[in-house]
């Protein structure tokens, strides 16, 4: 996949237009309904340019994830590791429940199951989000709420994993209580030195 050689200019505008069109198409049609042709039409970029630069649907998804990877995420700061960790898990839950963001996030996961490049891009996206979110655990360690041997990224992974399990394996809804319980379980494991 070719990437932009310069930070501004036409190439950046094209990439942004295609990315916005990809996200809009995913929100409306999901992964199965995403086509290069619909992204090209919505973005105003000729489909041969889209095919040449992104290769296909998987390239569009990978690029959208790559651009989203470094965007800041609103990390909670409630003053306690319990409140912060619950807040992180609630952000994940509410993101999938959101009528606009949910279908896009679900499409990213569906693409990753079916395509190696999309899977790599999703892995890198999650790694960046986990690193950002791990700040709540690092603050908890600094305040003495958790032992300093805790792996902050692992606490985040363990806290959010039940949300993904319920949504994508068991196909169950995730309530606020479910999300809080997942955060509390990860916190208990961290306090016990398991993580």
mmCIF file of C-alpha atoms in Angstrom:
data_model
loop_
_atom_site.group_PDB
_atom_site.id
_atom_site.type_symbol
_atom_site.label_atom_id
_atom_site.label_comp_id
_atom_site.label_asym_id
_atom_site.label_seq_id
_atom_site.Cartn_x
_atom_site.Cartn_y
_atom_site.Cartn_z
ATOM 1 C CA UNK A 1 0.000 0.000 0.000
ATOM 2 C CA UNK A 2 1.467 3.364 -1.021
ATOM 3 C CA UNK A 3 1.344 6.125 1.557
ATOM 4 C CA UNK A 4 1.388 9.868 1.236
ATOM 5 C CA UNK A 5 4.870 11.256 0.590
ATOM 6 C CA UNK A 6 4.087 14.746 1.849
ATOM 7 C CA UNK A 7 2.053 15.985 4.794
ATOM 8 C CA UNK A 8 -0.186 18.335 2.834
ATOM 9 C CA UNK A 9 -1.276 18.983 -0.697
ATOM 10 C CA UNK A 10 -3.409 17.017 -3.083
ATOM 11 C CA UNK A 11 -2.205 13.598 -1.916
ATOM 12 C CA UNK A 12 -3.265 14.318 1.675
ATOM 13 C CA UNK A 13 -6.635 15.685 0.514
ATOM 14 C CA UNK A 14 -7.239 12.583 -1.601
ATOM 15 C CA UNK A 15 -6.304 10.291 1.292
ATOM 16 C CA UNK A 16 -8.605 12.178 3.665
ATOM 17 C CA UNK A 17 -11.506 12.166 1.182
ATOM 18 C CA UNK A 18 -11.120 8.439 0.588
ATOM 19 C CA UNK A 19 -10.815 7.739 4.301
ATOM 20 C CA UNK A 20 -13.974 9.732 5.101
ATOM 21 C CA UNK A 21 -15.829 7.969 2.288
ATOM 22 C CA UNK A 22 -14.625 4.579 3.542
ATOM 23 C CA UNK A 23 -15.864 5.307 7.064
ATOM 24 C CA UNK A 24 -19.215 6.579 5.779
ATOM 25 C CA UNK A 25 -19.690 3.538 3.559
ATOM 26 C CA UNK A 26 -18.788 1.192 6.422
ATOM 27 C CA UNK A 27 -21.286 2.958 8.681
ATOM 28 C CA UNK A 28 -24.056 2.644 6.092
ATOM 29 C CA UNK A 29 -23.307 -0.702 4.466
ATOM 30 C CA UNK A 30 -20.910 -2.608 6.737
ATOM 31 C CA UNK A 31 -17.909 -4.618 5.590
ATOM 32 C CA UNK A 32 -19.891 -6.837 3.222
ATOM 33 C CA UNK A 33 -21.353 -3.806 1.441
ATOM 34 C CA UNK A 34 -18.100 -1.852 1.088
ATOM 35 C CA UNK A 35 -16.856 -1.511 -2.486
ATOM 36 C CA UNK A 36 -14.088 0.464 -4.129
ATOM 37 C CA UNK A 37 -16.647 1.863 -6.542
ATOM 38 C CA UNK A 38 -18.883 3.251 -3.794
ATOM 39 C CA UNK A 39 -15.886 4.782 -1.979
ATOM 40 C CA UNK A 40 -14.651 6.326 -5.220
ATOM 41 C CA UNK A 41 -18.064 7.795 -5.990
ATOM 42 C CA UNK A 42 -18.582 9.168 -2.485
ATOM 43 C CA UNK A 43 -15.048 10.623 -2.251
ATOM 44 C CA UNK A 44 -14.992 12.104 -5.738
ATOM 45 C CA UNK A 45 -11.749 10.242 -6.440
ATOM 46 C CA UNK A 46 -11.566 8.225 -9.651
ATOM 47 C CA UNK A 47 -11.872 4.502 -9.005
ATOM 48 C CA UNK A 48 -8.651 3.728 -10.883
ATOM 49 C CA UNK A 49 -6.813 5.994 -8.423
ATOM 50 C CA UNK A 50 -8.433 4.189 -5.517
ATOM 51 C CA UNK A 51 -7.525 0.768 -6.949
ATOM 52 C CA UNK A 52 -3.971 1.886 -7.725
ATOM 53 C CA UNK A 53 -3.323 3.413 -4.300
ATOM 54 C CA UNK A 54 -5.342 1.129 -1.997
ATOM 55 C CA UNK A 55 -5.653 -2.049 -4.044
ATOM 56 C CA UNK A 56 -9.119 -2.919 -2.834
ATOM 57 C CA UNK A 57 -11.465 -2.942 0.130
ATOM 58 C CA UNK A 58 -8.885 -4.421 2.509
ATOM 59 C CA UNK A 59 -6.422 -1.663 1.653
ATOM 60 C CA UNK A 60 -9.078 0.968 2.304
ATOM 61 C CA UNK A 61 -9.810 -0.530 5.717
ATOM 62 C CA UNK A 62 -6.121 -0.907 6.574
ATOM 63 C CA UNK A 63 -5.454 2.717 5.669
ATOM 64 C CA UNK A 64 -8.427 3.984 7.691
ATOM 65 C CA UNK A 65 -7.182 2.018 10.704
ATOM 66 C CA UNK A 66 -3.634 3.287 10.196
ATOM 67 C CA UNK A 67 -4.828 6.891 10.205
ATOM 68 C CA UNK A 68 -7.071 6.298 13.252
ATOM 69 C CA UNK A 69 -4.321 4.546 15.215
ATOM 70 C CA UNK A 70 -2.599 7.723 16.383
ATOM 71 C CA UNK A 71 -5.701 9.796 17.025
ATOM 72 C CA UNK A 72 -6.074 10.723 20.693
ATOM 73 C CA UNK A 73 -8.643 8.847 22.730
ATOM 74 C CA UNK A 74 -10.469 10.464 25.674
ATOM 75 C CA UNK A 75 -8.802 8.609 28.547
ATOM 76 C CA UNK A 76 -10.826 8.926 31.764
ATOM 77 C CA UNK A 77 -9.305 10.643 34.801
ATOM 78 C CA UNK A 78 -11.659 10.097 37.723
ATOM 79 C CA UNK A 79 -8.962 10.131 40.393
ATOM 80 C CA UNK A 80 -9.067 6.380 41.017
ATOM 81 C CA UNK A 81 -7.854 3.394 39.042
ATOM 82 C CA UNK A 82 -11.244 1.728 39.544
ATOM 83 C CA UNK A 83 -13.172 4.642 38.041
ATOM 84 C CA UNK A 84 -10.660 5.111 35.243
ATOM 85 C CA UNK A 85 -10.570 1.442 34.253
ATOM 86 C CA UNK A 86 -14.358 1.248 34.310
ATOM 87 C CA UNK A 87 -14.376 4.373 32.138
ATOM 88 C CA UNK A 88 -12.048 2.795 29.565
ATOM 89 C CA UNK A 89 -14.206 -0.321 29.277
ATOM 90 C CA UNK A 90 -17.352 1.803 29.053
ATOM 91 C CA UNK A 91 -15.743 3.755 26.171
ATOM 92 C CA UNK A 92 -15.205 0.484 24.295
ATOM 93 C CA UNK A 93 -18.754 -0.694 25.031
ATOM 94 C CA UNK A 94 -20.366 2.598 24.060
ATOM 95 C CA UNK A 95 -18.264 2.811 20.902
ATOM 96 C CA UNK A 96 -19.782 -0.411 19.621
ATOM 97 C CA UNK A 97 -23.260 0.677 20.759
ATOM 98 C CA UNK A 98 -23.003 4.034 18.967
ATOM 99 C CA UNK A 99 -25.223 4.071 15.839
ATOM 100 C CA UNK A 100 -22.477 5.682 13.699
ATOM 101 C CA UNK A 101 -19.256 4.320 15.218
ATOM 102 C CA UNK A 102 -20.550 0.845 16.036
ATOM 103 C CA UNK A 103 -21.010 -0.404 12.472
ATOM 104 C CA UNK A 104 -17.589 0.969 11.488
ATOM 105 C CA UNK A 105 -15.865 -0.697 14.437
ATOM 106 C CA UNK A 106 -17.689 -3.947 13.747
ATOM 107 C CA UNK A 107 -16.658 -3.763 10.079
ATOM 108 C CA UNK A 108 -13.012 -3.349 11.095
ATOM 109 C CA UNK A 109 -13.212 -6.531 13.169
ATOM 110 C CA UNK A 110 -15.020 -8.403 10.364
ATOM 111 C CA UNK A 111 -12.360 -7.315 7.864
ATOM 112 C CA UNK A 112 -9.574 -8.444 10.192
ATOM 113 C CA UNK A 113 -11.098 -11.922 10.387
ATOM 114 C CA UNK A 114 -11.065 -12.186 6.593
ATOM 115 C CA UNK A 115 -7.865 -10.401 5.545
ATOM 116 C CA UNK A 116 -4.286 -10.558 6.859
ATOM 117 C CA UNK A 117 -3.479 -6.908 6.041
ATOM 118 C CA UNK A 118 -6.608 -5.710 7.801
ATOM 119 C CA UNK A 119 -5.747 -7.976 10.754
ATOM 120 C CA UNK A 120 -2.272 -6.416 11.016
ATOM 121 C CA UNK A 121 -3.741 -2.926 10.838
ATOM 122 C CA UNK A 122 -6.337 -3.763 13.510
ATOM 123 C CA UNK A 123 -3.620 -5.256 15.730
ATOM 124 C CA UNK A 124 -1.563 -2.058 15.428
ATOM 125 C CA UNK A 125 -4.662 0.051 16.112
ATOM 126 C CA UNK A 126 -5.440 -1.930 19.275
ATOM 127 C CA UNK A 127 -1.808 -1.818 20.409
ATOM 128 C CA UNK A 128 -1.887 1.996 20.151
ATOM 129 C CA UNK A 129 -5.249 2.242 21.946
ATOM 130 C CA UNK A 130 -4.057 -0.100 24.696
ATOM 131 C CA UNK A 131 -0.898 1.953 25.158
ATOM 132 C CA UNK A 132 -2.952 5.155 25.424
ATOM 133 C CA UNK A 133 -5.405 3.507 27.834
ATOM 134 C CA UNK A 134 -2.628 1.999 29.944
ATOM 135 C CA UNK A 135 -2.060 5.496 31.325
ATOM 136 C CA UNK A 136 -4.946 4.886 33.746
ATOM 137 C CA UNK A 137 -3.098 1.869 35.148
ATOM 138 C CA UNK A 138 0.234 3.737 35.310
ATOM 139 C CA UNK A 139 -1.499 6.501 37.293
ATOM 140 C CA UNK A 140 -2.968 3.861 39.614
ATOM 141 C CA UNK A 141 0.494 2.419 40.195
ATOM 142 C CA UNK A 142 1.898 5.904 40.875
ATOM 143 C CA UNK A 143 -0.890 6.527 43.439
ATOM 144 C CA UNK A 144 -0.131 3.215 45.151
ATOM 145 C CA UNK A 145 -3.453 1.643 44.165
ATOM 146 C CA UNK A 146 -1.720 -1.199 42.295
ATOM 147 C CA UNK A 147 1.562 -3.046 42.772
ATOM 148 C CA UNK A 148 4.398 -1.737 40.628
ATOM 149 C CA UNK A 149 4.905 -5.174 39.049
ATOM 150 C CA UNK A 150 1.621 -4.857 37.130
ATOM 151 C CA UNK A 151 1.792 -4.796 33.324
ATOM 152 C CA UNK A 152 -0.422 -1.782 32.420
ATOM 153 C CA UNK A 153 -1.135 -2.940 28.862
ATOM 154 C CA UNK A 154 -2.115 -6.425 30.033
ATOM 155 C CA UNK A 155 -4.583 -4.955 32.522
ATOM 156 C CA UNK A 156 -6.239 -3.056 29.667
ATOM 157 C CA UNK A 157 -6.339 -6.150 27.420
ATOM 158 C CA UNK A 158 -7.886 -8.263 30.182
ATOM 159 C CA UNK A 159 -10.406 -5.535 31.020
ATOM 160 C CA UNK A 160 -11.721 -5.071 27.469
ATOM 161 C CA UNK A 161 -11.527 -8.707 26.322
ATOM 162 C CA UNK A 162 -14.944 -9.679 27.743
ATOM 163 C CA UNK A 163 -16.586 -6.916 25.692
ATOM 164 C CA UNK A 164 -15.141 -8.344 22.474
ATOM 165 C CA UNK A 165 -16.011 -11.888 23.513
ATOM 166 C CA UNK A 166 -19.643 -10.988 24.140
ATOM 167 C CA UNK A 167 -19.967 -8.984 20.917
ATOM 168 C CA UNK A 168 -18.068 -11.156 18.445
ATOM 169 C CA UNK A 169 -17.992 -14.702 19.826
ATOM 170 C CA UNK A 170 -21.140 -15.111 21.917
ATOM 171 C CA UNK A 171 -23.112 -12.429 20.003
ATOM 172 C CA UNK A 172 -24.553 -11.077 23.228
ATOM 173 C CA UNK A 173 -25.337 -7.500 24.174
ATOM 174 C CA UNK A 174 -22.943 -5.745 26.535
ATOM 175 C CA UNK A 175 -24.605 -3.771 29.306
ATOM 176 C CA UNK A 176 -23.004 -1.095 31.456
ATOM 177 C CA UNK A 177 -22.974 -3.625 34.284
ATOM 178 C CA UNK A 178 -21.173 -6.173 32.091
ATOM 179 C CA UNK A 179 -18.538 -3.580 31.250
ATOM 180 C CA UNK A 180 -18.054 -2.577 34.887
ATOM 181 C CA UNK A 181 -17.750 -6.227 35.902
ATOM 182 C CA UNK A 182 -15.053 -6.782 33.253
ATOM 183 C CA UNK A 183 -13.094 -3.779 34.543
ATOM 184 C CA UNK A 184 -13.515 -4.915 38.155
ATOM 185 C CA UNK A 185 -12.294 -8.439 37.332
ATOM 186 C CA UNK A 186 -9.173 -7.077 35.627
ATOM 187 C CA UNK A 187 -8.578 -4.755 38.559
ATOM 188 C CA UNK A 188 -8.902 -7.617 41.065
ATOM 189 C CA UNK A 189 -6.407 -9.674 39.065
ATOM 190 C CA UNK A 190 -4.009 -6.706 38.921
ATOM 191 C CA UNK A 191 -4.287 -6.096 42.668
ATOM 192 C CA UNK A 192 -3.601 -9.788 43.277
ATOM 193 C CA UNK A 193 -0.434 -9.568 41.182
ATOM 194 C CA UNK A 194 -1.762 -11.895 38.483
ATOM 195 C CA UNK A 195 -1.291 -9.295 35.759
#
